[in-house]
Coordinates of N, CA and C in Angstrom, one line a residue:
X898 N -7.8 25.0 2.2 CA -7.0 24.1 3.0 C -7.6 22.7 2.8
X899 N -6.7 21.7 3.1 CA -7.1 20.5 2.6 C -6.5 19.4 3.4
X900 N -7.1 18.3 3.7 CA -6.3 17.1 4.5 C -5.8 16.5 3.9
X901 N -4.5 15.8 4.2 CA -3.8 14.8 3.2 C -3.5 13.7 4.6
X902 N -3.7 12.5 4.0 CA -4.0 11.2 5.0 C -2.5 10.7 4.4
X903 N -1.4 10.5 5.4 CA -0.3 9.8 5.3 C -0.5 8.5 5.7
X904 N 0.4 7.7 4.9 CA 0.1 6.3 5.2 C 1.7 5.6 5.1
X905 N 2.3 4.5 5.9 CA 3.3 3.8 5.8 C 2.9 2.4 5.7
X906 N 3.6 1.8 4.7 CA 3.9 0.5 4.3 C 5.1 -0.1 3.9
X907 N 5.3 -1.7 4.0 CA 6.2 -2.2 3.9 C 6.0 -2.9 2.4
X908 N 7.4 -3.0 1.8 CA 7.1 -3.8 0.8 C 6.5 -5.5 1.3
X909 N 7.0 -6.0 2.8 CA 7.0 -7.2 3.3 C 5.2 -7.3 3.5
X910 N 4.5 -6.2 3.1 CA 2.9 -5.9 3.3 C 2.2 -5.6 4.7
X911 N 3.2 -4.8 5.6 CA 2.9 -3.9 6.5 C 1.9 -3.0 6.4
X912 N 1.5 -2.4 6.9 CA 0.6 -0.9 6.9 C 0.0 -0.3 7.8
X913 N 0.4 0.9 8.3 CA 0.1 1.5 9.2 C -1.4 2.1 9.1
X914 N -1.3 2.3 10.2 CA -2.6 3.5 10.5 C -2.1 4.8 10.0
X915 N -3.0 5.3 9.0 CA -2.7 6.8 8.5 C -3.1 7.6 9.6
X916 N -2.8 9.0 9.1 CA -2.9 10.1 9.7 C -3.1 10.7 9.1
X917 N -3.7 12.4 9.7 CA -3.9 13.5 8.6 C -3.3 14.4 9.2
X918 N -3.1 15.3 8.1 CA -2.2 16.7 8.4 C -2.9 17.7 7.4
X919 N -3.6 18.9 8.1 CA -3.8 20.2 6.8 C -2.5 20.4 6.1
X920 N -2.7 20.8 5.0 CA -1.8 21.5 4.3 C -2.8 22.9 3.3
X921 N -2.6 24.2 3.2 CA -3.0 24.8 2.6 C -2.7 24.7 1.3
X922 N -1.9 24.6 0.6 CA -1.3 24.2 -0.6 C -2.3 23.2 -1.4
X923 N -2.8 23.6 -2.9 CA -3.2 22.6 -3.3 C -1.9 21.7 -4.4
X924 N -0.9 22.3 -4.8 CA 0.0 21.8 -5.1 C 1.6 22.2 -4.3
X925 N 2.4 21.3 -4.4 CA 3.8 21.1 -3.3 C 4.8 20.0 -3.9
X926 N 5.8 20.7 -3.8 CA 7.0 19.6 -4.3 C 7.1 18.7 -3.4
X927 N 7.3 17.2 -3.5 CA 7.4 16.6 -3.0 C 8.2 16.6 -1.9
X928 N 9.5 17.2 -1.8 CA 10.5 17.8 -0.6 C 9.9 18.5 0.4
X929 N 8.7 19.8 0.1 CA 8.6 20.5 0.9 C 7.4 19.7 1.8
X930 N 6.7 18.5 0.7 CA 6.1 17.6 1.6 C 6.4 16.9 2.8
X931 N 7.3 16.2 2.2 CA 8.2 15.4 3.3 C 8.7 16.4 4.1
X932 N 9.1 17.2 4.2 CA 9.5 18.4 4.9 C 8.2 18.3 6.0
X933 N 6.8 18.5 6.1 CA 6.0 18.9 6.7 C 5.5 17.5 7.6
X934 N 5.8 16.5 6.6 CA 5.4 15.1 7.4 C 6.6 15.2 8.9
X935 N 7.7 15.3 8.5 CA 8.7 15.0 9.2 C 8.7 16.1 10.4
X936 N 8.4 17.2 10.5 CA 8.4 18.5 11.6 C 7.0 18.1 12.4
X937 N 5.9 17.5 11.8 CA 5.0 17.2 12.6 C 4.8 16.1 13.0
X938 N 5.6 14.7 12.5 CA 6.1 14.0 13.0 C 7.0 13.9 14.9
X939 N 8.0 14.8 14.5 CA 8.8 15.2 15.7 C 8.2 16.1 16.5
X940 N 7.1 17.2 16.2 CA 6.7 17.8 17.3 C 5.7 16.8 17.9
X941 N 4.8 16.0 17.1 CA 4.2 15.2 18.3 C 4.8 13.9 19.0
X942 N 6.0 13.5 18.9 CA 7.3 12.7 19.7 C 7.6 13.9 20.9
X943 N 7.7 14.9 20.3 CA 8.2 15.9 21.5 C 7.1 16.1 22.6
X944 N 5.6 16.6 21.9 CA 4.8 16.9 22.9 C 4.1 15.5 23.9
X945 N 4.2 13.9 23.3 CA 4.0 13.0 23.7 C 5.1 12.4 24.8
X946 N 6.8 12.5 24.6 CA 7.8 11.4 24.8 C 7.1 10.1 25.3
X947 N 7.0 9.4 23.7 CA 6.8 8.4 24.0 C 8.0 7.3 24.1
X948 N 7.8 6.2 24.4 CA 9.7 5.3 24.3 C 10.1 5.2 23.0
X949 N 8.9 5.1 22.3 CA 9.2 4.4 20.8 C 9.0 6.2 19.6
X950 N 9.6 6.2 18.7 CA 10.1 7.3 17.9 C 9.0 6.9 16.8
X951 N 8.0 7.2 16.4 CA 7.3 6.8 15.1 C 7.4 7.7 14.0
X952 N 8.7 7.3 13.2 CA 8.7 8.5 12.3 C 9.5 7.6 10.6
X953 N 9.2 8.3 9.8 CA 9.8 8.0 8.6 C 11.1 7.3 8.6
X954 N 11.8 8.0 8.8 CA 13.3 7.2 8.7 C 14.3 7.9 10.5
X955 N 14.5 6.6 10.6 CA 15.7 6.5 11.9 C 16.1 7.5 12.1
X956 N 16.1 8.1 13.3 CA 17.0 8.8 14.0 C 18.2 8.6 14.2
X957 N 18.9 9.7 14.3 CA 20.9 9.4 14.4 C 21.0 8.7 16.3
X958 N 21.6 8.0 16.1 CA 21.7 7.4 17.8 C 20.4 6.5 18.3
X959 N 19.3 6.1 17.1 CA 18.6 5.2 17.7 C 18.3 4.0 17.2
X960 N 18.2 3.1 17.7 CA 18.0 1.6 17.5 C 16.3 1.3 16.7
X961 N 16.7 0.4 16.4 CA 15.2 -0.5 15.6 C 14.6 -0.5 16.8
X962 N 13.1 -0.6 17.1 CA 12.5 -1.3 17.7 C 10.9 -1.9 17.4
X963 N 9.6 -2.6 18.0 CA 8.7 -2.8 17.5 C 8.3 -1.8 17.2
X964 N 7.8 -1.2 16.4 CA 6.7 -0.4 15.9 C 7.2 1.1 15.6
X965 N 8.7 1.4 15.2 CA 9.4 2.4 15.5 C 11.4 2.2 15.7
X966 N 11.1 3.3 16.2 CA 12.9 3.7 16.5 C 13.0 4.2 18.4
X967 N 13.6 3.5 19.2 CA 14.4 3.4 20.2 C 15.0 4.5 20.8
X968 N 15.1 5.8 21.2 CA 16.5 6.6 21.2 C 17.3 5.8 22.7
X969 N 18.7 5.5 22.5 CA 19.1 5.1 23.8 C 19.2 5.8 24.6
X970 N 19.1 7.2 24.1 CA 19.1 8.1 25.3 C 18.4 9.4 25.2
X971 N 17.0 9.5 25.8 CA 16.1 10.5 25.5 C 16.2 12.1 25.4
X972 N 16.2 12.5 24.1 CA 16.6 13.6 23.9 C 16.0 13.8 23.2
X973 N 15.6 15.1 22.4 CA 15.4 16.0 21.2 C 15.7 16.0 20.5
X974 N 14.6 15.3 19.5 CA 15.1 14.8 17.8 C 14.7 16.3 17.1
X975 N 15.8 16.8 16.2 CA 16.2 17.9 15.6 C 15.4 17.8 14.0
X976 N 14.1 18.6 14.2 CA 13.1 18.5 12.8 C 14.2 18.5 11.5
X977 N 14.7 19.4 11.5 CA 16.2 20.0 10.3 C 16.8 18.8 10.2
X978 N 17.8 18.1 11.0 CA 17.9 17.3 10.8 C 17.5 15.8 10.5
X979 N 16.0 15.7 10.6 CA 15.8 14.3 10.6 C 14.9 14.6 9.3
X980 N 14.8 15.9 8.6 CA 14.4 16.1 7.7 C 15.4 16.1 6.2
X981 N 16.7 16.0 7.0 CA 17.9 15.8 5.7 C 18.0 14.6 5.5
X982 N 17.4 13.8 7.1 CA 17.9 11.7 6.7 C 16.6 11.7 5.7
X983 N 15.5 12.1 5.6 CA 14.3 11.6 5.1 C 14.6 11.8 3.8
X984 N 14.8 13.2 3.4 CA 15.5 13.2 1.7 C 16.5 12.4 1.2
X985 N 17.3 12.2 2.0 CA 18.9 11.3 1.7 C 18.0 9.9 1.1
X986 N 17.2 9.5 2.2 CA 16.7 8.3 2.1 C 15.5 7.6 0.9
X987 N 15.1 9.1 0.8 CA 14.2 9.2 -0.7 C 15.1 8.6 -1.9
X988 N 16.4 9.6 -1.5 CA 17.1 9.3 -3.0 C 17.7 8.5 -2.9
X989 N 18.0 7.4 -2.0 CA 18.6 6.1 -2.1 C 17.7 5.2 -1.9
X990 N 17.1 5.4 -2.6 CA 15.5 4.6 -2.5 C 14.9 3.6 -1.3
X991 N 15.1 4.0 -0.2 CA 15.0 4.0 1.3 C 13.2 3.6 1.5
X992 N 12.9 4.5 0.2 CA 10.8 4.8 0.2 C 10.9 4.9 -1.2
X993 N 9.8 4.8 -1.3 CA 9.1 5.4 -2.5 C 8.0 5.8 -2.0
X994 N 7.2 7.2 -2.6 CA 6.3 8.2 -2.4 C 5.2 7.5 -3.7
X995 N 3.9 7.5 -3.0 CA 2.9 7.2 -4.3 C 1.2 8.8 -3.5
X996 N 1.3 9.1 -4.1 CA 0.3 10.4 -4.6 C -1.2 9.6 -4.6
X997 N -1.9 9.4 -4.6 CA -3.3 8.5 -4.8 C -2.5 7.3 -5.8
X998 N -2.7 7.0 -6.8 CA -2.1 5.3 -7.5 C -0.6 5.9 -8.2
X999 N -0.5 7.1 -7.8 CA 1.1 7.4 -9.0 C 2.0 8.0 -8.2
X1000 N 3.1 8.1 -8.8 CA 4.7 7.1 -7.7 C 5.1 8.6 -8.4
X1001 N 5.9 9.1 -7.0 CA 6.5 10.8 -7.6 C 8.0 10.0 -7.5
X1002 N 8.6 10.5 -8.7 CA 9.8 10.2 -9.0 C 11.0 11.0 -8.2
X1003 N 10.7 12.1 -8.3 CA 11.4 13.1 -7.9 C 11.4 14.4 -6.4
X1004 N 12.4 14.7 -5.9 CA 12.2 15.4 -4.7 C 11.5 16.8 -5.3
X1005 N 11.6 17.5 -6.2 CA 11.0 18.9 -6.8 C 10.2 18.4 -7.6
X1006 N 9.6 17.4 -7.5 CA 8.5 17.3 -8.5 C 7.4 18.0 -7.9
X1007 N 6.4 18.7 -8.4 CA 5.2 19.5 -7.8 C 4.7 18.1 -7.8
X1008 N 3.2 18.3 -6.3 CA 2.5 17.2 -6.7 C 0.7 17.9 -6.3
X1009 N 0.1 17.4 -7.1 CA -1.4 17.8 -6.5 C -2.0 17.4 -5.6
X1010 N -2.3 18.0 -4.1 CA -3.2 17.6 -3.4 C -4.3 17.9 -3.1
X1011 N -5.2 16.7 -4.0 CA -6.2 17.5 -3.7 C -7.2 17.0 -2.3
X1012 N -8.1 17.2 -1.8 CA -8.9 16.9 -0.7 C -8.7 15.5 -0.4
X1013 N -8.5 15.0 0.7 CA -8.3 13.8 1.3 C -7.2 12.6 0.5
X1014 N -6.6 13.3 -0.1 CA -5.7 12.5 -1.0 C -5.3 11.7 -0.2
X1015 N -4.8 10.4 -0.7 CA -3.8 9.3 0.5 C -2.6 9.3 -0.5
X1016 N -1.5 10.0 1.0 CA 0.5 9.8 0.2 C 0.6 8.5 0.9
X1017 N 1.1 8.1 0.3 CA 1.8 6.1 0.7 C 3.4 6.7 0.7
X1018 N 3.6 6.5 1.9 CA 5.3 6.0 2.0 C 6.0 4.7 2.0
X1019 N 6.5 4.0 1.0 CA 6.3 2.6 0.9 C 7.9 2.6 1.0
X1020 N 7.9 1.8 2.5 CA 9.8 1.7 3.0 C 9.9 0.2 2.3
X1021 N 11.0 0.9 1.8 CA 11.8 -0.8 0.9 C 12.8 -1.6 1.9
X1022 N 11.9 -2.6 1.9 CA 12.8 -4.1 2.5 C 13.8 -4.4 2.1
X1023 N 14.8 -4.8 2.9 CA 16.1 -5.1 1.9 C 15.4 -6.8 2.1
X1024 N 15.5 -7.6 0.7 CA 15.9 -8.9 1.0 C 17.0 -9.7 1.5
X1025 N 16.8 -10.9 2.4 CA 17.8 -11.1 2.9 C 18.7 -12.1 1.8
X1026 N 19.7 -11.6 1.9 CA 21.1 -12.4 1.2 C 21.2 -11.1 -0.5
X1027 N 20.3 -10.2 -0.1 CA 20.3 -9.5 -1.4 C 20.6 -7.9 -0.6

């Protein structure tokens, strides 16, 4: 078993405080990754309710806010679900995924993790007027 340290950044040069999550796996497609970020993501939103939603990509019904996503109205964000926006948003290049220095192209790409690896989820800025 092994820790993998997730991390969020902006192209605008944001960067979050990582986190760690075991994973037993020393290799994992990048899908079933994101898969595991996103479910542990939402169980600790659930077991905290905090105001603000700190997760990969927007929840359906919630607003931007500092540091996060808003729900206007406090409910149960659905793991399944908020695990189909996170893939949608892979493939419309929403993020890009980087593995220690190398950028996984693909949702079934296997990837190696080994001991304390750092995943970068790097959310793409839209430019304004672009």
């Amino acid at each position: 078993m092994g820790m993998v340290t997730f991390v969020d950044e902006t192209t605008a040069g944001g960067r979050g405080d990582g986190w760690a999550l075991d994973i037993a796996e020393e290799r994992l497609a990048l899908r079933k990754l994101i898969r595991r970020r996103v479910f542990q993501e939402v169980a600790e939103y659930h077991a905290k309710r905090p105001e603000v939603f700190q997760g990969l990509v927007q929840p359906e019904g919630a607003e931007r806010a500092l540091n996060g996503y808003a729900l206007r109205t406090p409910r149960r964000i659905d793991p399944e679900r908020q695990t189909e926006l996170a893939l949608k948003a892979f493939e419309r290049n929403g993020f890009l995924v980087l593995v220690g220095d190398r950028q996984v192209v693909g949702l079934d790409e296997e990837i190696v993790l080994p001991l304390g690896v750092e995943v970068t989820f790097l959310k793409l800025v839209a430019l304004v007027g672009g």
